[in-house]
Amino acid sequence: MTGFLSCADKCLFHENKNNTTYCRIGLVIALAFALVPSLETLVLSFERPYTIQDDARQFLFWMKQWRDPGLFNNDPIAEYFKSVTPPGYTALHYILDKLGIEPFLANKLLVTPLFLLTAGLAYKLAYSVRPITAVAIAGSWLTCFFLSLIDQSLLSATPRAFAVPLLLWFLLSVSQNSRYQTAVSCLLQALFYPTIALVSAGVLVLLLFRWNHTERSVGINKNQIWPVLIGNSAIGVGLLPFILTSDRYGSIITAADAAALPAFQVGGRSAFFLDGFIETYICGARAGFLPVEWGCGEAFRQDFGFAPFLATMLLIFTLSIPLMLWYFANSTLVRKPGTFGNREQLFSLVLISSSFWFIAAHFLLFDLHLPSRYTQHTLRATMWIATALLLGPPLIAAGRKYAPKLFGILVLLFALIFFITPLPLSVSPYANYVTGQHPRLYEHIGQLPKNSLIASLSIEADNIPSFSSRRVLSAREYAIPYSLPYINNLRNATKSLIYAQYGNSRQPLTNFLDLYRPTHLLVDMRSANASILDQQWWYHDYPTAATWANKNISSQPPILFSLMQECKTVSSGPLILASTNCLRSLSSKKINHK
């Protein structure tokens, strides 16, 4: 046992700049940990049929056109999401599809390699800064652990899943002074997740400036001119497809317009403006600075009194760790004249660049998309590595000094506990997989003509394009409110459907059918109950229509619900799918009879 601990101590806790064996051992350990949440997610994704990652539905359903060009023709929802899907993400799935791996299957299979790639890059980045195996393992483990707590990154395998590994690759390339890898990583960032490419562009610009300690002045680092030009040129090339198509769907919603829309308020589809400054701008999922899995947003949602204190402490932690790492590195390392400096300052440069874009995105709301996308992904990628680099070496030194006999045992015990922690936690609630509960309905709709159009207020409409490969008129999942022409059409259709479904006369129904010409209506028969109307997804987004519907239900049952059974083509639980030809004919007969 003593010999084993001595070997482990030498392998894990000593600085080994040139020992590749120890580096590889640590890498294997880091990758082994990353397998735990990724494989559990993989098992979960295949556990039941009709299972798909929540946000993947937006990006993948239209890709079915590659195998069947007759699908989703003249579908504004498909055209919109085709246009906003990053070209790199599209190209990857197109290649995989040609190799026989269809997009929804690829989405499930990509989680594991993304986790392993992230773990490996996090480990190598930490090791390149401070070649202590235990510190590099800790940085990789912590990064992967927090990434496994929410689907906002790797677990989704959507475009944002590529933000963290590509940023880590970029930082590793910069730390190793590899111009080629820096350029390729910058290009891929722009092609897969443009917001993170802008952060990297800022880091490259900051690399040009060098602090001269002796003269107390800022100078230009000539050694960084070419890497900056090459990297930013690659980002420009990668952003070109996005720039050329950015005005395809017209103007972006302004901050003033968004502030007036219920969809952007608490309880709305895209809640942005929350109840207070700290909750909105520090902890918010869309407007906030801090990653949501750090907990302050949930503390506000649960109305915990300590939420503001928690947010303040987390913000101090976020701002201080990279700066302290840079400060202590500057105070202990002697640099050669004319060199860039030390690798520790990369973490501060990322913080500065991402903070700049975060502020710019708020000032230019929503032209630079969501402000949170600039800081939350960068903090996920760098904060825990920086923490391990800052605290790891002094903790190792303290352990050796004050508990030399117990230190190795305690560290190994702690590592074992940390390794198995994700198992009882289970990533099931966090991978955010959606399992369809109505296979009979999906199969029936999938057999309808390819030009069929389903209109529905049910949340089940979110699944129809993915599970049945048929068009929907509107649905919560696709009501992304940033492009005004796109969202206005969806909002008008949804409001018209609310009036058609809850009207006490046949005219709103007839008007809706004549205007939008859906082939079928899908109705949740439970939604005729006034007591659960406020549980419908559209209730908070369309308050005027919701109030009108609530008033109508209270006076008498809406007419549509009385017609659904007679025009039913299939039912599943409380859901009934009805032919609009039948509804129109039946409604017309009853009107003529009267």
XYZ file of C-alpha atoms in Angstrom:
594
model
C 0.000 0.000 0.000
C 2.820 2.380 0.844
C 4.496 1.673 -2.480
C 1.243 2.248 -4.331
C 0.642 5.590 -2.601
C 4.225 6.616 -3.270
C 3.801 5.822 -6.957
C 0.444 7.632 -7.058
C 1.949 10.654 -5.324
C 4.780 10.811 -7.849
C 2.393 10.371 -10.767
C -0.363 12.726 -9.672
C 1.013 15.474 -7.463
C 4.457 16.341 -8.824
C 5.074 18.762 -11.647
C 6.144 16.691 -14.645
C 6.904 18.835 -17.658
C 8.439 16.135 -19.806
C 6.924 12.884 -18.505
C 4.392 11.860 -21.123
C 3.580 8.615 -19.299
C 2.158 10.405 -16.276
C 0.308 12.812 -18.574
C -1.315 9.910 -20.410
C -2.321 8.174 -17.186
C -4.077 11.335 -16.043
C -5.778 11.713 -19.408
C -7.173 8.178 -19.206
C -8.553 8.899 -15.729
C -10.153 12.133 -16.930
C -11.744 10.401 -19.919
C -13.026 7.589 -17.712
C -14.904 10.075 -15.577
C -16.425 11.722 -18.671
C -17.821 8.351 -19.736
C -20.096 8.174 -16.688
C -22.642 10.922 -17.544
C -22.256 10.495 -21.306
C -22.985 6.762 -21.303
C -25.849 7.220 -18.887
C -27.322 9.781 -21.270
C -26.820 7.383 -24.170
C -28.694 4.615 -22.344
C -31.481 7.029 -21.461
C -31.872 8.163 -25.062
C -32.551 4.595 -26.252
C -34.559 3.476 -23.229
C -37.967 4.128 -24.810
C -39.195 4.693 -28.365
C -40.118 8.168 -29.537
C -37.441 9.772 -27.365
C -35.656 12.925 -28.476
C -33.711 15.745 -26.874
C -35.978 18.732 -26.281
C -34.193 21.482 -28.258
C -32.896 19.083 -30.909
C -36.437 19.052 -32.312
C -35.901 22.593 -33.614
C -32.695 21.851 -35.498
C -33.219 18.348 -36.843
C -36.766 17.827 -38.105
C -36.262 19.697 -41.386
C -33.212 17.538 -42.204
C -35.632 14.754 -43.128
C -35.868 16.527 -46.485
C -32.472 15.021 -47.352
C -34.034 11.571 -47.588
C -37.467 12.681 -48.759
C -37.579 16.038 -50.600
C -41.368 15.926 -50.528
C -41.439 16.656 -46.786
C -42.018 20.129 -45.309
C -42.514 21.872 -48.632
C -43.836 25.438 -48.259
C -43.343 25.166 -44.496
C -42.269 28.517 -42.986
C -41.203 26.827 -39.748
C -38.896 24.412 -41.555
C -37.496 27.203 -43.747
C -36.811 29.396 -40.727
C -34.980 26.749 -38.720
C -33.071 25.647 -41.791
C -31.821 29.233 -42.118
C -30.786 29.640 -38.461
C -29.100 26.245 -38.093
C -25.323 26.932 -38.222
C -23.746 25.677 -41.476
C -21.126 23.590 -39.688
C -23.790 21.768 -37.700
C -25.815 21.213 -40.867
C -22.766 19.927 -42.783
C -21.834 17.484 -40.012
C -25.308 15.951 -39.958
C -25.476 15.880 -43.744
C -22.239 13.860 -43.880
C -23.444 11.521 -41.132
C -26.775 11.121 -42.919
C -24.986 10.131 -46.110
C -23.071 7.565 -44.051
C -26.378 6.060 -42.894
C -26.719 7.812 -39.513
C -29.905 9.869 -39.679
C -29.947 13.175 -37.728
C -32.008 12.069 -34.724
C -29.789 9.034 -34.218
C -26.674 11.180 -34.672
C -27.961 13.553 -31.998
C -27.987 10.722 -29.469
C -24.642 9.282 -30.526
C -22.787 12.610 -30.501
C -23.118 13.169 -26.743
C -20.414 10.647 -25.811
C -17.698 11.850 -28.231
C -18.471 15.465 -27.291
C -18.032 14.628 -23.615
C -14.788 12.749 -24.242
C -13.476 15.558 -26.450
C -14.310 18.150 -23.808
C -12.724 16.101 -21.037
C -9.564 15.562 -23.054
C -9.224 19.189 -24.108
C -9.904 20.471 -20.592
C -7.255 18.121 -19.243
C -4.683 19.098 -21.876
C -5.350 22.816 -21.414
C -4.882 22.567 -17.656
C -1.780 20.412 -18.095
C -0.284 22.855 -20.598
C -0.613 25.639 -18.028
C 0.543 23.659 -14.991
C 1.853 20.117 -15.717
C 0.566 18.537 -12.506
C -1.530 15.486 -13.308
C -3.884 15.776 -10.323
C -4.605 19.438 -11.073
C -5.353 18.691 -14.732
C -7.621 15.795 -13.748
C -9.476 18.010 -11.269
C -9.990 20.712 -13.896
C -11.350 18.177 -16.386
C -13.536 16.414 -13.829
C -15.084 19.626 -12.504
C -15.768 20.896 -16.016
C -17.513 17.682 -17.083
C -19.372 17.339 -13.804
C -21.078 20.715 -14.100
C -21.706 20.197 -17.807
C -23.614 17.027 -16.917
C -26.029 18.954 -14.714
C -27.960 20.622 -17.503
C -28.772 20.270 -21.172
C -27.627 23.810 -21.968
C -24.391 22.456 -23.386
C -23.039 18.990 -24.158
C -26.087 16.901 -23.283
C -28.209 18.545 -25.967
C -25.825 17.792 -28.888
C -27.358 20.869 -30.542
C -25.143 23.665 -31.936
C -24.460 25.038 -28.460
C -22.955 21.666 -27.490
C -19.959 22.534 -29.660
C -19.260 25.857 -27.928
C -17.300 24.503 -24.953
C -15.067 21.955 -26.736
C -14.270 24.367 -29.582
C -13.389 27.156 -27.149
C -11.161 24.770 -25.199
C -9.437 23.725 -28.423
C -8.895 27.376 -29.316
C -7.351 28.161 -25.917
C -5.143 25.074 -26.080
C -3.985 26.060 -29.560
C -3.143 29.573 -28.376
C -1.284 28.261 -25.328
C 0.774 25.998 -27.593
C 1.378 28.792 -30.163
C -0.086 26.654 -32.943
C -1.242 29.025 -35.684
C -2.771 26.252 -37.783
C -4.880 24.824 -34.955
C -5.860 28.304 -33.837
C -7.144 29.115 -37.327
C -9.048 25.822 -37.674
C -10.618 26.112 -34.217
C -11.683 29.701 -34.974
C -13.198 28.651 -38.298
C -15.157 25.815 -36.691
C -16.404 28.085 -33.918
C -17.828 30.476 -36.503
C -19.418 27.611 -38.432
C -20.910 25.826 -35.411
C -21.615 28.543 -32.823
C -20.890 32.115 -33.971
C -21.270 33.806 -30.578
C -18.344 31.870 -29.131
C -16.271 32.820 -32.186
C -16.765 36.482 -31.316
C -15.404 35.802 -27.830
C -12.335 34.154 -29.363
C -11.915 37.114 -31.715
C -11.815 39.376 -28.673
C -9.201 37.164 -27.005
C -7.045 37.330 -30.131
C -7.227 41.128 -30.141
C -6.306 41.276 -26.461
C -3.280 39.096 -27.161
C -1.818 41.989 -29.148
C -1.342 44.037 -26.009
C 1.448 43.376 -23.521
C 1.953 44.922 -20.119
C 5.517 46.155 -19.572
C 6.293 45.773 -15.851
C 9.434 47.865 -15.842
C 7.975 50.834 -17.723
C 4.440 50.421 -16.375
C 2.997 50.764 -19.865
C 1.115 48.812 -22.507
C 2.905 47.832 -25.687
C 2.188 45.821 -28.822
C 3.278 42.197 -28.877
C 4.601 41.824 -32.409
C 4.812 38.047 -32.046
C 1.017 37.910 -31.899
C 0.245 39.986 -35.004
C 0.140 37.063 -37.420
C -1.811 34.690 -35.122
C -4.368 37.460 -34.571
C -4.730 38.163 -38.282
C -4.960 34.486 -39.197
C -7.423 33.625 -36.434
C -9.733 36.579 -37.032
C -9.603 36.011 -40.792
C -10.757 32.440 -40.198
C -13.600 33.732 -38.026
C -14.570 36.199 -40.768
C -14.672 33.432 -43.358
C -16.736 31.217 -41.051
C -19.219 34.005 -40.330
C -19.662 34.866 -43.991
C -22.601 32.462 -44.613
C -24.372 33.862 -41.557
C -23.742 37.476 -42.603
C -25.020 36.851 -46.138
C -28.283 35.309 -44.901
C -28.862 37.327 -41.715
C -31.532 39.555 -43.297
C -33.438 36.701 -44.910
C -36.219 36.920 -42.338
C -36.315 40.675 -41.993
C -35.780 42.776 -38.916
C -34.894 41.498 -35.467
C -37.205 42.401 -32.618
C -36.095 45.462 -30.634
C -35.677 45.653 -26.871
C -38.652 48.020 -26.622
C -40.911 45.667 -28.568
C -39.719 42.683 -26.550
C -40.397 44.477 -23.269
C -44.041 44.892 -24.347
C -44.543 41.230 -25.311
C -45.789 38.738 -22.669
C -43.594 36.031 -24.245
C -40.510 37.837 -22.892
C -41.880 38.245 -19.355
C -41.933 35.824 -16.433
C -43.855 32.691 -17.437
C -43.565 33.454 -21.159
C -42.134 31.215 -23.880
C -38.840 33.135 -23.975
C -38.775 34.804 -20.562
C -36.037 37.444 -20.677
C -37.122 40.255 -18.358
C -37.443 38.692 -14.918
C -38.544 40.149 -11.582
C -35.437 42.100 -10.592
C -32.057 43.367 -11.793
C -29.997 40.622 -10.154
C -32.329 37.825 -11.227
C -32.451 39.123 -14.813
C -28.895 40.255 -15.505
C -26.866 37.986 -13.224
C -28.876 34.761 -12.975
C -31.278 34.771 -15.928
C -31.042 31.973 -18.483
C -31.235 34.402 -21.416
C -30.090 37.754 -20.030
C -27.904 36.592 -17.152
C -24.130 36.503 -16.770
C -23.781 33.289 -14.759
C -24.409 29.723 -15.977
C -27.858 28.543 -14.932
C -26.561 25.304 -13.400
C -24.722 27.295 -10.748
C -28.031 27.675 -8.974
C -28.772 31.352 -8.371
C -31.554 31.435 -10.975
C -33.221 28.444 -9.337
C -32.833 30.121 -5.935
C -34.801 33.108 -7.242
C -37.461 30.863 -8.786
C -37.903 29.092 -5.453
C -38.096 32.511 -3.767
C -35.244 31.738 -1.378
C -34.227 34.726 0.716
C -30.527 34.075 0.207
C -30.781 34.233 -3.604
C -29.284 37.768 -3.920
C -26.424 36.823 -1.590
C -25.749 33.642 -3.552
C -25.713 35.589 -6.820
C -23.279 38.130 -5.364
C -20.910 35.447 -4.065
C -20.970 33.582 -7.368
C -20.258 36.785 -9.271
C -17.322 37.604 -6.998
C -16.046 34.048 -7.458
C -16.370 34.341 -11.241
C -14.526 37.644 -11.478
C -11.821 36.887 -8.927
C -10.617 33.389 -9.876
C -9.124 34.207 -13.327
C -7.686 37.529 -12.103
C -6.107 35.917 -9.040
C -4.665 33.172 -11.224
C -3.127 35.811 -13.502
C -1.849 37.883 -10.566
C -0.123 35.022 -8.773
C 1.375 33.773 -12.024
C 2.800 37.232 -12.734
C 4.237 37.478 -9.241
C 5.967 34.087 -9.344
C 7.053 33.599 -12.961
C 9.986 35.259 -14.651
C 9.302 35.892 -18.316
C 11.727 36.341 -21.139
C 11.785 39.801 -22.749
C 9.468 40.079 -25.754
C 7.352 37.038 -24.879
C 3.571 37.088 -24.619
C 3.558 36.299 -20.926
C 2.151 33.275 -19.137
C -0.660 30.960 -20.106
C -2.596 31.659 -16.922
C -3.716 35.036 -18.265
C -5.712 33.361 -21.050
C -8.521 32.759 -18.556
C -8.687 36.455 -17.702
C -8.647 37.402 -21.369
C -11.606 35.089 -21.987
C -13.452 36.717 -19.082
C -12.723 40.220 -20.421
C -13.735 39.371 -23.985
C -16.925 37.531 -23.029
C -17.908 40.339 -20.643
C -17.434 42.876 -23.428
C -19.699 40.942 -25.791
C -22.204 40.347 -22.981
C -22.502 44.102 -22.418
C -22.564 44.800 -26.166
C -25.352 42.242 -26.651
C -27.433 44.028 -24.003
C -26.868 47.407 -25.630
C -27.700 46.015 -29.093
C -30.512 43.730 -27.953
C -31.297 41.412 -29.893
C -28.998 42.056 -32.848
C -26.225 39.994 -31.242
C -28.750 37.395 -30.079
C -28.891 36.559 -26.353
C -26.306 38.135 -24.009
C -26.058 35.000 -21.866
C -24.620 33.031 -24.782
C -21.382 35.027 -24.584
C -20.575 34.435 -20.906
C -22.329 31.263 -19.793
C -20.606 28.941 -22.269
C -17.202 30.556 -21.741
C -17.525 30.221 -17.972
C -18.515 26.584 -18.361
C -15.371 26.011 -20.400
C -12.833 27.905 -18.297
C -13.955 28.584 -14.744
C -13.408 25.159 -13.225
C -10.074 24.701 -14.953
C -8.953 28.081 -13.600
C -10.183 27.088 -10.121
C -8.198 23.853 -10.214
C -5.094 25.696 -11.411
C -5.408 28.325 -8.691
C -6.299 26.131 -5.712
C -4.777 22.777 -6.697
C -1.042 23.477 -6.169
C -1.400 25.177 -2.745
C -3.764 22.447 -1.536
C -1.260 19.801 -2.615
C 1.535 21.668 -0.845
C -0.557 22.049 2.323
C -1.482 18.364 2.280
C 2.118 17.304 1.978
C 3.165 19.633 4.769
C 0.453 19.069 7.359
C -0.765 15.538 6.603
C 1.979 13.759 4.678
C 0.850 10.262 5.720
C -2.865 10.762 5.138
C -2.646 13.010 2.122
C -2.460 10.330 -0.564
C -5.222 8.245 1.005
C -7.526 11.233 1.411
C -6.976 12.360 -2.153
C -7.648 8.916 -3.594
C -10.753 8.550 -1.413
C -11.996 11.962 -2.494
C -11.343 11.102 -6.148
C -13.281 7.852 -5.820
C -16.247 9.616 -4.209
C -16.195 12.318 -6.871
C -15.973 9.714 -9.610
C -19.127 7.870 -8.541
C -21.130 10.989 -7.540
C -22.866 11.358 -10.933
C -24.256 7.809 -10.708
C -26.838 8.375 -7.932
C -27.517 11.904 -9.181
C -28.568 10.556 -12.592
C -28.538 12.882 -15.581
C -32.087 11.895 -16.527
C -33.759 15.157 -15.444
C -30.966 17.234 -16.937
C -30.505 15.734 -20.391
C -34.043 16.981 -21.026
C -35.090 14.151 -23.295
C -38.718 14.178 -24.370
C -40.559 10.892 -24.806
C -43.711 10.913 -26.901
C -46.714 9.375 -25.174
C -48.957 8.906 -28.216
C -47.332 6.503 -30.713
C -50.670 5.658 -32.332
C -51.210 9.332 -33.094
C -47.702 9.776 -34.544
C -48.064 6.721 -36.756
C -51.447 7.828 -38.069
C -50.277 11.361 -38.851
C -47.152 9.953 -40.497
C -49.372 8.099 -42.974
C -51.244 11.236 -44.038
C -50.317 12.946 -47.331
C -47.006 14.790 -47.175
C -48.660 18.160 -47.710
C -50.862 17.735 -44.632
C -50.940 20.655 -42.213
C -51.828 20.066 -38.558
C -53.180 22.937 -36.461
C -53.134 22.495 -32.707
C -52.844 24.348 -29.409
C -51.751 21.163 -27.677
C -48.158 20.866 -26.487
C -48.116 17.622 -28.460
C -47.799 19.693 -31.635
C -44.111 20.130 -30.693
C -43.519 16.453 -31.508
C -45.369 16.093 -34.806
C -42.607 17.355 -37.165
C -40.050 15.073 -35.488
C -42.112 11.940 -34.901
C -44.564 12.147 -37.816
C -42.660 14.198 -40.424
C -45.642 16.433 -41.053
C -46.092 20.204 -40.966
C -47.671 22.084 -38.064
C -49.194 25.526 -38.299
C -47.699 26.658 -34.985
C -46.326 25.132 -31.787
C -44.622 26.300 -28.631
C -41.277 24.696 -29.467
C -40.981 26.673 -32.685
C -42.292 30.016 -31.388
C -38.832 31.606 -31.214
C -39.684 35.324 -31.034
C -36.554 37.106 -32.336
C -37.326 37.455 -36.063
C -40.314 39.752 -36.409
C -41.743 38.487 -39.747
C -41.435 34.880 -38.629
C -42.871 35.261 -35.144
C -45.642 37.651 -36.222
C -46.985 35.032 -38.632
C -46.828 32.363 -35.927
C -48.467 34.630 -33.356
C -51.295 35.575 -35.714
C -51.947 31.925 -36.537
C -51.919 30.937 -32.858
C -54.284 33.719 -31.820
C -56.641 32.893 -34.665
C -56.630 29.248 -33.579
C -57.418 30.226 -29.971
C -60.489 32.143 -31.153
C -61.487 29.258 -33.433
C -61.132 26.611 -30.719
C -62.892 28.520 -27.957
C -65.499 30.417 -29.932
C -69.169 30.100 -29.048
C -70.133 30.681 -32.675
C -69.014 28.963 -35.868
C -67.702 32.100 -37.544
C -64.224 32.177 -35.869
C -63.745 28.504 -36.789
C -64.842 29.067 -40.379
C -62.609 32.133 -40.704
C -59.630 30.228 -39.350
C -60.133 27.258 -41.686
C -60.568 29.513 -44.717
C -57.517 31.654 -43.915
C -54.924 29.032 -42.932
C -56.381 25.939 -44.633
C -55.095 23.249 -42.256
C -55.981 19.697 -43.236
C -56.482 18.538 -39.636
C -57.095 19.915 -36.160
C -55.547 18.232 -33.132
C -57.390 19.095 -29.916
C -56.779 18.119 -26.321
C -60.325 17.609 -25.070
C -59.261 18.397 -21.510
C -58.543 21.994 -22.542
C -62.292 22.708 -22.590
C -62.115 22.726 -18.794
C -61.747 26.270 -17.456
C -59.914 25.027 -14.357
C -56.870 23.912 -16.387
C -56.895 26.631 -19.027
C -54.130 28.534 -17.229
C -51.905 25.447 -17.595
C -51.840 25.695 -21.379
C -48.523 26.803 -22.869
C -50.076 29.771 -24.710
C -51.985 31.160 -21.723
C -49.282 33.624 -20.605
C -48.058 34.486 -24.103
C -51.509 35.531 -25.357
C -53.241 37.056 -22.322
C -55.992 38.900 -24.240
C -57.026 35.786 -26.164
C -56.655 33.675 -23.007
C -58.987 35.982 -21.054
C -61.508 35.839 -23.895
C -61.313 32.026 -24.009
C -61.731 31.758 -20.253
C -64.834 33.938 -20.397
C -66.354 31.885 -23.218
C -65.761 28.565 -21.461
C -67.426 29.906 -18.336
C -70.580 30.839 -20.263
C -71.020 27.757 -22.467
C -68.953 24.944 -24.049
C -67.097 26.024 -27.219
C -68.651 24.700 -30.409
C -65.514 23.011 -31.777
C -65.378 20.493 -28.951
C -68.889 19.282 -29.794
C -67.835 18.629 -33.413
C -64.569 16.781 -32.777
C -66.013 13.343 -32.066
C -68.046 13.322 -35.276
C -65.007 14.241 -37.398
C -62.458 12.127 -35.547
C -59.875 10.281 -37.639
C -57.846 8.999 -34.690
C -57.683 9.538 -30.942
C -55.057 8.883 -28.297
C -55.937 9.543 -24.695
C -57.476 13.018 -24.483
C -56.173 13.972 -27.954
C -58.481 13.861 -30.981
C -57.361 14.452 -34.552
C -60.183 15.638 -36.821
C -60.378 16.305 -40.536
C -61.054 19.959 -41.335
C -63.052 18.971 -44.418
C -65.433 17.175 -42.104
C -65.497 20.058 -39.638
C -66.222 22.563 -42.394
C -68.927 20.372 -43.905
C -70.565 19.563 -40.587
C -70.484 23.175 -39.495
C -72.001 24.276 -42.792
C -74.817 21.701 -42.544
C -75.725 22.793 -39.059
C -75.746 26.428 -40.096
C -77.993 25.639 -43.085
C -80.258 23.526 -40.869
C -80.712 26.438 -38.548
